[in-house]
XYZ file of C-alpha atoms in Angstrom:
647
model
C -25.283 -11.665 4.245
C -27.372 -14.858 3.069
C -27.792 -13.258 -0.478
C -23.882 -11.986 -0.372
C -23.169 -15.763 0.346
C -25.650 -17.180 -2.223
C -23.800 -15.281 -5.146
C -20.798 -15.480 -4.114
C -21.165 -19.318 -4.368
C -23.157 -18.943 -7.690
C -20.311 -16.741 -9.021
C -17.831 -19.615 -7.691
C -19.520 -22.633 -9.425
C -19.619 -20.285 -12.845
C -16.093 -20.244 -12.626
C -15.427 -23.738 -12.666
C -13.112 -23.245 -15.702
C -10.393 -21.792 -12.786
C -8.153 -24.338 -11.356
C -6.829 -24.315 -8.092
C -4.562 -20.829 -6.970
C -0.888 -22.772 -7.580
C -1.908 -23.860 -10.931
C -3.502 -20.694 -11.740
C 0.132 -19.095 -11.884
C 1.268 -18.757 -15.514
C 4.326 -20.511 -16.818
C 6.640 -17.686 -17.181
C 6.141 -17.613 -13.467
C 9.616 -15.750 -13.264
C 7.548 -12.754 -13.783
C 5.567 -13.465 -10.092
C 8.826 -12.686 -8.156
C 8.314 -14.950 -4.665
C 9.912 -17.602 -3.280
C 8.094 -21.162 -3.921
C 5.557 -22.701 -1.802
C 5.005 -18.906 0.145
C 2.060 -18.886 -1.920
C -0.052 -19.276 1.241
C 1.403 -16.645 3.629
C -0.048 -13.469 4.106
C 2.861 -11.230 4.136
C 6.887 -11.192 4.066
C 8.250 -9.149 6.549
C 11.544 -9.919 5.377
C 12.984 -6.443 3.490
C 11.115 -4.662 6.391
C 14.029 -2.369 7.446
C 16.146 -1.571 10.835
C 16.879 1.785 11.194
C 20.237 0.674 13.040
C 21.264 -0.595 9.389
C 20.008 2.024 7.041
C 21.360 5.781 8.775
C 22.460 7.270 5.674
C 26.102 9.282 5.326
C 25.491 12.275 3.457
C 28.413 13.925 2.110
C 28.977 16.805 -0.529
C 31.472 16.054 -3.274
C 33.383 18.150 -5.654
C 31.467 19.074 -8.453
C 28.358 20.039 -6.572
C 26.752 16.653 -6.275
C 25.382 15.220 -3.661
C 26.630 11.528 -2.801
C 24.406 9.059 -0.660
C 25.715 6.595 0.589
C 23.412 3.873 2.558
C 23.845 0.424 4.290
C 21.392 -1.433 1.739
C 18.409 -2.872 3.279
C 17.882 -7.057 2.710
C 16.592 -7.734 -0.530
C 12.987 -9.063 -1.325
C 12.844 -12.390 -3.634
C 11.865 -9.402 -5.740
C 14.580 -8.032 -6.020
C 17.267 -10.945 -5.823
C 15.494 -12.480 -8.628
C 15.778 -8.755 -10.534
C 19.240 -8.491 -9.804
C 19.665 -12.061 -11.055
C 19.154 -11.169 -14.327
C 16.283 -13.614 -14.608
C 14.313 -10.266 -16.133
C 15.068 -8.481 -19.392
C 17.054 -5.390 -19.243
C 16.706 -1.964 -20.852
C 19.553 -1.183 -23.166
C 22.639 0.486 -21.483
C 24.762 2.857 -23.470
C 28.755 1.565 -23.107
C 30.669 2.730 -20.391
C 28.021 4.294 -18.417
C 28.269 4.345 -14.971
C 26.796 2.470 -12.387
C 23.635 3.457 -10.844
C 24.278 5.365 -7.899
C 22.712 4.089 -4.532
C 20.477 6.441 -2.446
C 19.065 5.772 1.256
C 15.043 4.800 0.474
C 12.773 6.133 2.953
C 9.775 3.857 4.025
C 6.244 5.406 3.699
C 3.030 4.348 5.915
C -0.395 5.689 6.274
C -2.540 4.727 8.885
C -6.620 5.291 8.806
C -6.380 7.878 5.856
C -9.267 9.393 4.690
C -9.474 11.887 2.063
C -12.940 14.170 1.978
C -13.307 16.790 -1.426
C -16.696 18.621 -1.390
C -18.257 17.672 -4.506
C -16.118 15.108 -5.795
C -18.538 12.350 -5.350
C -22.307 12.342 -5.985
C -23.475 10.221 -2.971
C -20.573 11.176 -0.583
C -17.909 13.008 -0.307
C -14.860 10.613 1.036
C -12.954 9.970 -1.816
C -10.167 7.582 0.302
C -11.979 5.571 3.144
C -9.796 4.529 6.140
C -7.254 3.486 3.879
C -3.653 1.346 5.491
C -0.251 0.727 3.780
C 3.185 1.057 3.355
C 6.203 0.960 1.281
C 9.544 -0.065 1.652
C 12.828 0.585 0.239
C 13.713 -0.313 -2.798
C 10.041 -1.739 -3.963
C 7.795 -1.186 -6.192
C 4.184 -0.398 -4.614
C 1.191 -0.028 -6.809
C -2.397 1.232 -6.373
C -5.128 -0.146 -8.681
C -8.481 0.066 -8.870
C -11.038 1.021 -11.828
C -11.515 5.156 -12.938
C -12.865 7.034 -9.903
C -11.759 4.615 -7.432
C -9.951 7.150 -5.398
C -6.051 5.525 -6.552
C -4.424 9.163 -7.712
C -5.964 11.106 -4.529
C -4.349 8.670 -2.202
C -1.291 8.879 -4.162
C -1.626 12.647 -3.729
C -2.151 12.583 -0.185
C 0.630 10.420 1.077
C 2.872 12.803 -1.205
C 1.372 16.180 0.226
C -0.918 17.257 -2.887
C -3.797 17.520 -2.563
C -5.664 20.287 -3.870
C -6.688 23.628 -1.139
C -10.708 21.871 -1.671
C -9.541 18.367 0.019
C -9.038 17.578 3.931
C -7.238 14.740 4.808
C -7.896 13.166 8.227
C -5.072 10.398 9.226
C -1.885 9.798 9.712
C 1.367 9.570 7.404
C 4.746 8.766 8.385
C 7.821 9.018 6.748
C 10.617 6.945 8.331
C 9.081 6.549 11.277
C 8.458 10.296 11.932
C 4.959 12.124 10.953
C 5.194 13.351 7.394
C 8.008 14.944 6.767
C 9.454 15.424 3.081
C 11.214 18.643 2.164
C 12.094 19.614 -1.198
C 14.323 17.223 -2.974
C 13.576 14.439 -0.869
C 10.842 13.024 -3.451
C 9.892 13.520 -6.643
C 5.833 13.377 -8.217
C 5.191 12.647 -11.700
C 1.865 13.784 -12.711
C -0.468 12.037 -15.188
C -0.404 15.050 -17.805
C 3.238 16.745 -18.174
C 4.021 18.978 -20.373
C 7.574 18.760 -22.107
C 9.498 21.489 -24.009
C 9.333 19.625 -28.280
C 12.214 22.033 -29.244
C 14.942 20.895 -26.862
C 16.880 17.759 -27.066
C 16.381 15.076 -24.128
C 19.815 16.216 -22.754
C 19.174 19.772 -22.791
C 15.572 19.363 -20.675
C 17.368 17.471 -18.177
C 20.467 19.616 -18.461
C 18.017 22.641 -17.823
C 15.798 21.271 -15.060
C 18.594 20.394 -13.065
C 19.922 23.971 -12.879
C 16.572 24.965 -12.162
C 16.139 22.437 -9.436
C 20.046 22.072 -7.283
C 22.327 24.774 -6.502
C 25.774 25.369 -7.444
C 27.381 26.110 -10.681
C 25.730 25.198 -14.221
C 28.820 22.888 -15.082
C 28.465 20.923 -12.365
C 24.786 19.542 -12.998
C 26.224 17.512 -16.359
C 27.179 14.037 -13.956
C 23.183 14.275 -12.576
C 22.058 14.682 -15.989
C 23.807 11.582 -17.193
C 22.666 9.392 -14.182
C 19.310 10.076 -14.758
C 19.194 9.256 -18.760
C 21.417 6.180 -17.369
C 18.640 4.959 -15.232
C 15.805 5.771 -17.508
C 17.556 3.987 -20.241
C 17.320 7.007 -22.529
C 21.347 6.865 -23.993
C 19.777 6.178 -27.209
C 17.635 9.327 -26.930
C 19.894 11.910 -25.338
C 20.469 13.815 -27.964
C 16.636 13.537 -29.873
C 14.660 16.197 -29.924
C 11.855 15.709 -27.304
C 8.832 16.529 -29.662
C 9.573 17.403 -33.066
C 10.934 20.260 -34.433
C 10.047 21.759 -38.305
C 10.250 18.165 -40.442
C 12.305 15.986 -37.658
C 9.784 14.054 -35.883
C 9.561 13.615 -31.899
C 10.012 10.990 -29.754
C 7.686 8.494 -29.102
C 5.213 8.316 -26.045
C 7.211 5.680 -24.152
C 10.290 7.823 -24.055
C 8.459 11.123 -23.530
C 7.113 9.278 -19.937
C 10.855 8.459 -19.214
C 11.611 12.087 -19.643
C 9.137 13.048 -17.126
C 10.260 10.733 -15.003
C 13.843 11.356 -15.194
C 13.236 15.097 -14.687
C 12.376 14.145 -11.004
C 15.643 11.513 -10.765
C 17.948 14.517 -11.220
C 17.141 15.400 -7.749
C 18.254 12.003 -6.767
C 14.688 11.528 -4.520
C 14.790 9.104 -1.761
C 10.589 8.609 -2.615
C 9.210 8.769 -6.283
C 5.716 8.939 -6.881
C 4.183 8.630 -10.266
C 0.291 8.985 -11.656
C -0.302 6.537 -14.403
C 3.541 5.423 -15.920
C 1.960 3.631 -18.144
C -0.310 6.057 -19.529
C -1.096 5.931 -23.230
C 1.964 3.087 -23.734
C 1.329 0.105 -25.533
C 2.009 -3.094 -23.946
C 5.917 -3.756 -25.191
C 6.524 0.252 -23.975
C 4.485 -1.104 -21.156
C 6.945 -3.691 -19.902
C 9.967 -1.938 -20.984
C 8.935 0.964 -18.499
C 7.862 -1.417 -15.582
C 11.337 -3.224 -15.753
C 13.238 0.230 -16.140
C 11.921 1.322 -12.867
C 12.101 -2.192 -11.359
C 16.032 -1.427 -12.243
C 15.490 2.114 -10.261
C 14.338 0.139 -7.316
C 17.363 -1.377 -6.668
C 19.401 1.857 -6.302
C 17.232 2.363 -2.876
C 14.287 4.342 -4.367
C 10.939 4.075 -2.761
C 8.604 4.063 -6.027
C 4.929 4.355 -5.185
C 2.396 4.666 -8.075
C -1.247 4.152 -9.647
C -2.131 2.012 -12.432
C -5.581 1.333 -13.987
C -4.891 -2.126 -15.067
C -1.443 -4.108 -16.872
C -0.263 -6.981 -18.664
C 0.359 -10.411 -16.735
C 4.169 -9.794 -16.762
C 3.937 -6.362 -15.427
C 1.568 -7.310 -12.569
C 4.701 -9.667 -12.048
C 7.246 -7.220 -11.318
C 4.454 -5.127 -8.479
C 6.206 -5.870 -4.594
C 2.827 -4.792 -3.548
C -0.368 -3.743 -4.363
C -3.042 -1.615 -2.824
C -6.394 -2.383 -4.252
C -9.195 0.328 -4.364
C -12.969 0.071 -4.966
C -14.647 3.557 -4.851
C -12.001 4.820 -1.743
C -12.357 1.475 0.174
C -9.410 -0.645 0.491
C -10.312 -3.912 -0.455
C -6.602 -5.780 -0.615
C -3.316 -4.560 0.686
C 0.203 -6.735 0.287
C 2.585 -8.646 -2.082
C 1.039 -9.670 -5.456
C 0.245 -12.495 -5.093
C -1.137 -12.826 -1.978
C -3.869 -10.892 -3.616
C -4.716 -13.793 -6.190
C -5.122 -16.040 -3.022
C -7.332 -13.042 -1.523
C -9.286 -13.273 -4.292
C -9.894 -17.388 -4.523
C -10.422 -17.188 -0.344
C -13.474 -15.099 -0.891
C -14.544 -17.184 -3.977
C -13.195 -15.294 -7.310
C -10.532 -17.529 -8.484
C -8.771 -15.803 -11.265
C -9.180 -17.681 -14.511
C -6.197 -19.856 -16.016
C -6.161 -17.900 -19.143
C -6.677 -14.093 -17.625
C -4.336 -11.335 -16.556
C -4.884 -11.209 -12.451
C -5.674 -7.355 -12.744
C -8.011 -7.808 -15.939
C -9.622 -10.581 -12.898
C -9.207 -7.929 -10.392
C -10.582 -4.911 -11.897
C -13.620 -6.871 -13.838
C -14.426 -8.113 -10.006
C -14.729 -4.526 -8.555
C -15.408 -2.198 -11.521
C -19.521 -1.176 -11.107
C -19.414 -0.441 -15.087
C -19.554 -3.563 -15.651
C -23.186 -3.912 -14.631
C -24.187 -1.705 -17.589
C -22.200 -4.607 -19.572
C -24.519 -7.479 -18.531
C -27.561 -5.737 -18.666
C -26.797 -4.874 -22.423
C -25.669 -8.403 -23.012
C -27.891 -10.970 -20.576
C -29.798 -12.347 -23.525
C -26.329 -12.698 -25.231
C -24.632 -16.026 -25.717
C -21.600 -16.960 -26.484
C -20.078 -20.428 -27.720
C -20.412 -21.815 -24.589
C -24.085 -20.868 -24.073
C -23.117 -17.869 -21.096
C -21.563 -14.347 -21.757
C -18.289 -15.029 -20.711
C -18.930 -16.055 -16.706
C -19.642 -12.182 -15.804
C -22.647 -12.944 -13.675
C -21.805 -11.845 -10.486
C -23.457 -8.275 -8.932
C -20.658 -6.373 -8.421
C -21.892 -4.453 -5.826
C -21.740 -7.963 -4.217
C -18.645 -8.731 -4.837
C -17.310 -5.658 -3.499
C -18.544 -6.352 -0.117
C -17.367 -10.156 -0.235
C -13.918 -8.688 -1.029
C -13.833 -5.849 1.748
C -15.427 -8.051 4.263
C -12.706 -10.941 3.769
C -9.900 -8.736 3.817
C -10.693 -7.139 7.256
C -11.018 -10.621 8.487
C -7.819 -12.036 6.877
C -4.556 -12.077 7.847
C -3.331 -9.836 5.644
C -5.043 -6.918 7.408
C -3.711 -8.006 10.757
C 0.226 -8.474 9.050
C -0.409 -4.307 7.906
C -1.315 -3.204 10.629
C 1.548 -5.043 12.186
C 3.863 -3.721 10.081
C 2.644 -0.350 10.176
C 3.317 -0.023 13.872
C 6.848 -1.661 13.828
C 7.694 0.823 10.877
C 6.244 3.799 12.989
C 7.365 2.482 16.570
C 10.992 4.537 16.393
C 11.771 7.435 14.023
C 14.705 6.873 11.549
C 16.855 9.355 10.048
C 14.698 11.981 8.889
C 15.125 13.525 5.226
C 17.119 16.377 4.120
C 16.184 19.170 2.122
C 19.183 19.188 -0.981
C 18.516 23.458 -1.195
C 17.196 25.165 -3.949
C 18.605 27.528 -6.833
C 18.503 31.007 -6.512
C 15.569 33.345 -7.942
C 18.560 35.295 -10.056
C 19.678 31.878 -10.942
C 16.348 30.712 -11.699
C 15.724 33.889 -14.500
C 18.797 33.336 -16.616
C 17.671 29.983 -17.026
C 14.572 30.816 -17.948
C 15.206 33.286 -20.233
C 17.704 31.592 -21.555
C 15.937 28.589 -21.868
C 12.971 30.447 -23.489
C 15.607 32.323 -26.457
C 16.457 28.613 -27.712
C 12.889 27.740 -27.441
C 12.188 31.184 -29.186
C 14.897 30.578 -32.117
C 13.904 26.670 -32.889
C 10.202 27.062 -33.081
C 8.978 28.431 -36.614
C 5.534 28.724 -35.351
C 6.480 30.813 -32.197
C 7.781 34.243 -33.117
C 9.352 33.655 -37.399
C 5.516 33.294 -38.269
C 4.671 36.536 -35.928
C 7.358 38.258 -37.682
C 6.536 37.712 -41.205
C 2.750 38.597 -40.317
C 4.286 41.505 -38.683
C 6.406 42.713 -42.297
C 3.306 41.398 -44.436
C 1.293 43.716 -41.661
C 3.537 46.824 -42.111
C 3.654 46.346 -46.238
C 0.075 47.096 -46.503
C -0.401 50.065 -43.932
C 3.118 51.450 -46.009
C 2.071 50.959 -48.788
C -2.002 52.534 -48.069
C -0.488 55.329 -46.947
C 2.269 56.192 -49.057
C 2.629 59.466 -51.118
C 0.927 61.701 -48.544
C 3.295 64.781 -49.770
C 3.832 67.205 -47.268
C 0.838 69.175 -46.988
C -0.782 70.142 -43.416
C -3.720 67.693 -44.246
C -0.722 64.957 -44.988
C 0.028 65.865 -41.384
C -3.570 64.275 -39.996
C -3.628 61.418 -42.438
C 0.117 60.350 -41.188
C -1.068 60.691 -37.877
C -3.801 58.146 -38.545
C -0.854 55.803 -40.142
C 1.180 56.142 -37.062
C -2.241 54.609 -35.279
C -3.229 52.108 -37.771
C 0.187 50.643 -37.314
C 0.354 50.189 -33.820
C -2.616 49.003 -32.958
C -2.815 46.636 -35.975
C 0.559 45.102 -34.555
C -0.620 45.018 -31.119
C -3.978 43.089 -32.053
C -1.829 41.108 -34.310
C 0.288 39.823 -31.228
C -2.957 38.058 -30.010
C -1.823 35.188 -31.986
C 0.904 34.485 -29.596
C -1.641 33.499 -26.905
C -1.790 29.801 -27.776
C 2.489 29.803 -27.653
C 2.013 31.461 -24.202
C -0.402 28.934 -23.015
C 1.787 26.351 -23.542
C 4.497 28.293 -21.747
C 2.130 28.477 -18.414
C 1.493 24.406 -18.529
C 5.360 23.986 -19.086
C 5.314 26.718 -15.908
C 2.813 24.905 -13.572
C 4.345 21.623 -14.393
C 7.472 22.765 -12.823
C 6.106 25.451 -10.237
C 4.044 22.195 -8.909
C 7.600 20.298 -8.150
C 8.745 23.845 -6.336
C 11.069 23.931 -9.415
C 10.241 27.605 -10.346
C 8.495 30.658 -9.220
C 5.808 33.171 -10.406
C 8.770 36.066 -10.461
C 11.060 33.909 -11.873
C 8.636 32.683 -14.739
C 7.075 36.413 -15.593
C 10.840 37.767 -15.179
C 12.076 35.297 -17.617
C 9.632 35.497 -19.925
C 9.555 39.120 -20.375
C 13.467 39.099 -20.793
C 13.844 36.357 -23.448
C 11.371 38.396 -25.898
C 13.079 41.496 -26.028
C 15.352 40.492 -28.407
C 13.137 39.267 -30.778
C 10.633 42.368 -30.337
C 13.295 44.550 -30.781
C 13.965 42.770 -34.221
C 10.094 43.082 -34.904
C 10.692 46.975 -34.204
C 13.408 47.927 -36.139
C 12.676 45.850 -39.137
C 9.119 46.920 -39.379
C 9.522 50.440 -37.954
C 12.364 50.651 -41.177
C 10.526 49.731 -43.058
C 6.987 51.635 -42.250
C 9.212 55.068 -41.719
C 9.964 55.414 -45.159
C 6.660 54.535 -46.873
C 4.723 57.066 -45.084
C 7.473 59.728 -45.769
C 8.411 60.530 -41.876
C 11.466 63.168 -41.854
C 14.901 61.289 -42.687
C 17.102 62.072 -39.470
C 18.312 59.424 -37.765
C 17.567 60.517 -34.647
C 13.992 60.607 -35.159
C 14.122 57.486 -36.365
C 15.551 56.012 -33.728
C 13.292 57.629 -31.622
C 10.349 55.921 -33.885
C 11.537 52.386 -33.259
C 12.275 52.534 -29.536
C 8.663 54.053 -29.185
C 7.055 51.114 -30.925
C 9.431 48.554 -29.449
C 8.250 49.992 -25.722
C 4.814 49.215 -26.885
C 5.235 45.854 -28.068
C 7.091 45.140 -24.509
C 4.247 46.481 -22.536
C 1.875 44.367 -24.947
C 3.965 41.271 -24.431
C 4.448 42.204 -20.737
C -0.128 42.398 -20.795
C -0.744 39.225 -22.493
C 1.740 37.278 -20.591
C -0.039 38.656 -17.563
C -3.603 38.067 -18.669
C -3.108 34.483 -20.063
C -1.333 33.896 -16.526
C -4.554 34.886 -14.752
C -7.173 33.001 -17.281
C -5.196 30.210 -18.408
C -7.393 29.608 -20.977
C -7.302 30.570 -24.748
C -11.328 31.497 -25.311
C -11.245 33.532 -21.941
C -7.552 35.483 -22.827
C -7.877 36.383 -26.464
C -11.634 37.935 -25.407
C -9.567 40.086 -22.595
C -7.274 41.018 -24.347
C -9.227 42.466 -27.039
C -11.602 43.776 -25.332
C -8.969 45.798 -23.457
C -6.992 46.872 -26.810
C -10.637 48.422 -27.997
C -10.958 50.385 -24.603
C -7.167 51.379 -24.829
C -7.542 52.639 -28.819
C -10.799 54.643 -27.552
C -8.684 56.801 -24.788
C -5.951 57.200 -27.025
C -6.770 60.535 -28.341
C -7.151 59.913 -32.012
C -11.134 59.863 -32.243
C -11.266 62.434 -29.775
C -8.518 65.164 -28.447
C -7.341 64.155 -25.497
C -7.938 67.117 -23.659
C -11.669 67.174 -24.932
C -12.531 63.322 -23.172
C -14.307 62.794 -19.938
C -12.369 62.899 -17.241
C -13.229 60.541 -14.390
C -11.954 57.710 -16.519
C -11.082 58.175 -19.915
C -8.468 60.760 -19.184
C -7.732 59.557 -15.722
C -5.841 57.451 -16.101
C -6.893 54.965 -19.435
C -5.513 57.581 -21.261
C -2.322 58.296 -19.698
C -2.100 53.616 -19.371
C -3.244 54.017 -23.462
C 0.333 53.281 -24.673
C -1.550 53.884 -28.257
C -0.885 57.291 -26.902
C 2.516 58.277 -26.371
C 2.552 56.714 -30.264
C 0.478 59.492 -31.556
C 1.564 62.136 -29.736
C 1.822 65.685 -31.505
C 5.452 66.483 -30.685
C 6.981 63.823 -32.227
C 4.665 64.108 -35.640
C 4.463 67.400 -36.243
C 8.793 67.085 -35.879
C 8.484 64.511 -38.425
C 7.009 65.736 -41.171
């Protein structure tokens, strides 16, 4: 402790440049939303909530949406000063309609510890004995540097965590041990992946159909509340990612998508991995204040940052601060810059508190002084970054579970778990059949907009069927024509089939846009394969028949119409069950090196036990003829009723 002590003090005196914690507030101290001279104290327990006050009155209107209606909870300064209008505000399109209020749910975890085998090198707790809470209507954020254990917390108190994770603790949801059923929060992950081809309105439009029961017609008003509160009026009608020469929208508004995609369910929590993710700083702020705006409906927001600007560290309610799983600050902003100055890292005058923060408890930046200790700088040191931070870790850790503020959580924690409030209700799901038309529906447009995903496919397809036509045209109609037309018949479909390997990459992105959702319980294996399937016939059918027309006559097939029509349905089938195999091995893989190496490998086997490099009857039986042959569908192409009537 004597060598903690000794550079703790030594990292004190080298930031002599810091004033004292009242003057080290910027200006534009709107942005730091507390009541003066409160500075000093701990924690606010005023917006802690009665459950007397806030029993939501749930009632179903016409149309098929859901109205909550909720006693609203006493403000924080936080919010007052919001509300105020003492904060910028996103643009709102004219005449929309007020935000609708929701009953928030409060969230605490007590002593939660998350364990993954093999997550860590040296141990395997990822989240160490970690306290907290949120409140109605706030905003609370968890920082710390990469690897710190911020988005597995954030999945635990939600409920997902990976099958490889045990969590050991407690988490309570109004008062009551975890309980959130579906629609009662919504999780934004870090990575999600958006359809490009459909319009902002017509994402929404379709999650909500795929998320709420009832009616398609009456999911229109939830679609239009949640662009209202993610400020996307501008955007409704944009196309989400580009589309042939129009270009997409920009990363700030693709985040707001996500994020709206979960409002449509009108969540009482939301939970969100990085919003800030790959925004620059002016998309920064305009994302922090739109969701500021969302906390005052009643939302409970909880979500991970790595590190912001000064003014959006002014709109946090709280903060819960994470070193490598350990907790080393929980409570209101800034309360944490006088954590910091009590155990002798006074933020500088001139830095952003979580640039101070994160540079304090970030072990990278070790390597940093090592590379730079015979640096110097104008002022004769490298910056003031002197301090082991290994150190000043401990420092941190040890004077939080001394302070106050640990005492005021844990206080908190036990009046907001001492009586159970109204517990959530599930808002019911859409139908499987429900969930299929949508899909497939949903898939045609995608289908019909995207050049690259089956327009390219078909003009390789008619550039495909050209040259085989044209190889083997003006065969005559000798018995040897017979064999050689035979051979046609298999050069063509197998050629097609290995040609639909191409599609793999479109399909990939299909699964991530399925995962996203199945993830959020907004779709289902069935429904996704069912879908999927179903919205390609169509367009295989109009591979078929234009290439089968076109083939058919080249090679000099008999000119009945009957037989032709028999032609085209036989190579449409095997198209479908091609489709229907790549769709299921690109499920299985989910990966495109891994799936196109299946899948061709099993088209080679397939062509072998088709019959056309040896009879049928003349293969080995164990498993060429039973059963590859007879699952071949190269051979019910090739068979020798349907030439021999066709020449």
């Amino acid at each position: 402790m004597e060598e903690i002590q000794s550079q703790s003090d030594h990292y004190r005196s080298s930031s002599s440049s810091a004033s004292s914690p009242a003057s080290r507030v910027p200006a534009f101290n709107f942005f730091y939303l507390r009541k003066p001279g409160s500075l000093g104290q701990p924690i606010s327990f005023e917006d802690s909530p009665e459950w007397e006050d806030t029993d939501a009155d749930v009632r179903v209107e016409e149309g098929g949406g859901d109205s909550i209606n909720a006693a609203t909870t006493s403000v924080s300064p936080s919010l007052s000063k919001l509300n105020s209008g003492s904060l910028p505000s996103p643009h709102l399109p004219e005449g929309a309609a007020v935000a609708r209020k929701i009953a928030g749910a409060s969230v605490a975890w007590k002593d939660l510890t998350v364990t993954i085998e093999g997550k860590r090198k040296y141990s395997d707790n990822v989240v160490k004995g970690s306290n907290g809470y949120a409140l109605p209507g706030t905003m609370t954020v968890i920082m710390g540097p990469a690897k710190s254990g911020k988005s597995t917390l954030l999945r635990a108190i939600a409920g997902r965590l990976p099958p490889a994770a045990k969590m050991y603790g407690e988490i309570f949801v109004n008062g009551a041990r975890m309980h959130m059923p579906y629609g009662s929060y919504g999780f934004v992950d870090l990575e999600t992946t958006l359809i490009g081809s459909l319009t902002v309105r017509e994402y929404l439009y379709y999650s909500a159909v795929l998320q709420l029961p009832g009616f398609f017609s009456q999911k229109k008003s939830v679609v239009e509340e949640a662009i209202h509160a993610m400020s996307l009026g501008d955007f409704a009608n944009k196309l989400i990612g580009g589309h042939c020469f129009m270009k997409g929208l920009p990363s700030g508004e693709r985040r707001r998508v996500a994020i709206a995609r979960e409002l449509v369910m009108r969540p009482h929590i939301l939970f969100i991995d990085e919003p800030l993710y790959h925004l620059d700083s002016v998309s920064a702020l305009l994302m922090m204040v739109t969701l500021k705006k969302l906390t005052s409906t009643g939302c409970t927001l909880i979500f991970t940052l790595n590190q912001s600007s000064t003014e959006v560290f002014g709109l946090f309610d709280r903060i819960c601060l994470l070193s490598n799983g350990n907790t080393l600050f929980f409570g209101e902003t800034l309360a944490c810059l006088q954590h910091f100055s009590n155990a002798g890292f006074p933020c500088p005058i001139m830095q952003s508190p979580s640039d101070h923060f994160l540079r304090a408890i970030n072990t990278d930046f070790d390597r940093i002084i090592a590379m730079c200790k015979n640096w110097q700088d104008d002022n004769g040191d490298f910056s003031a970054v002197n301090m082991d931070t290994a150190v000043a870790i401990c420092t941190l850790e040890a004077t939080y579970k001394s302070s106050a503020d640990t005492a005021a959580v844990e206080t908190m924690i036990l009046r907001l778990t001492e009586k159970e409030g109204p517990l959530l209700k599930s808002k019911g799901k859409a139908s499987n059949a429900t969930r299929i038309a949508v899909l497939t529906w949903r898939s045609l447009l995608n289908m019909s907009r995207e050049f690259k995903y089956y327009w390219l496919r078909l003009i390789l397809y008619m550039l495909l069927t050209l040259c085989i036509g044209t190889i083997f045209s003006g065969l005559g109609h000798s018995l040897s024509s017979a064999v050689t037309r035979v051979a046609a018949i298999f050069v063509f479909v197998s050629f097609t089939s290995l040609l639909s390997i191409a599609g793999v990459p479109v399909l990939m992105k299909e699964i991530k846009i399925y995962a996203s959702e199945e993830s959020n319980q907004h779709s289902g294996a069935l429904a996704f394969l069912f879908g999927q399937l179903l919205s390609s016939i169509p367009f295989l059918f109009l591979i078929s028949i234009s290439s089968s027309l076109v083939f058919y006559f080249l090679i000099g097939l008999r000119d009945e119409f009957s037989l032709l029509m028999y032609f085209v349905l036989n190579f449409f089938m095997c198209l479908l069950v091609n489709e229907g195999l790549m769709l299921a091995v690109v499920s299985l893989w989910q990966n495109i090196f891994q799936s196109v190496l299946t899948l061709v490998t099993i088209h080679v086997v397939l062509m072998l036990a088709a019959g056309y490099f040896r009879i049928r009857s003349k293969l080995p039986g164990p498993v060429w003829t039973h059963p590859l042959s007879y699952i071949a569908f190269h051979t019910y192409s090739i068979q020798v009723d349907f030439w021999r009537t066709s020449i």
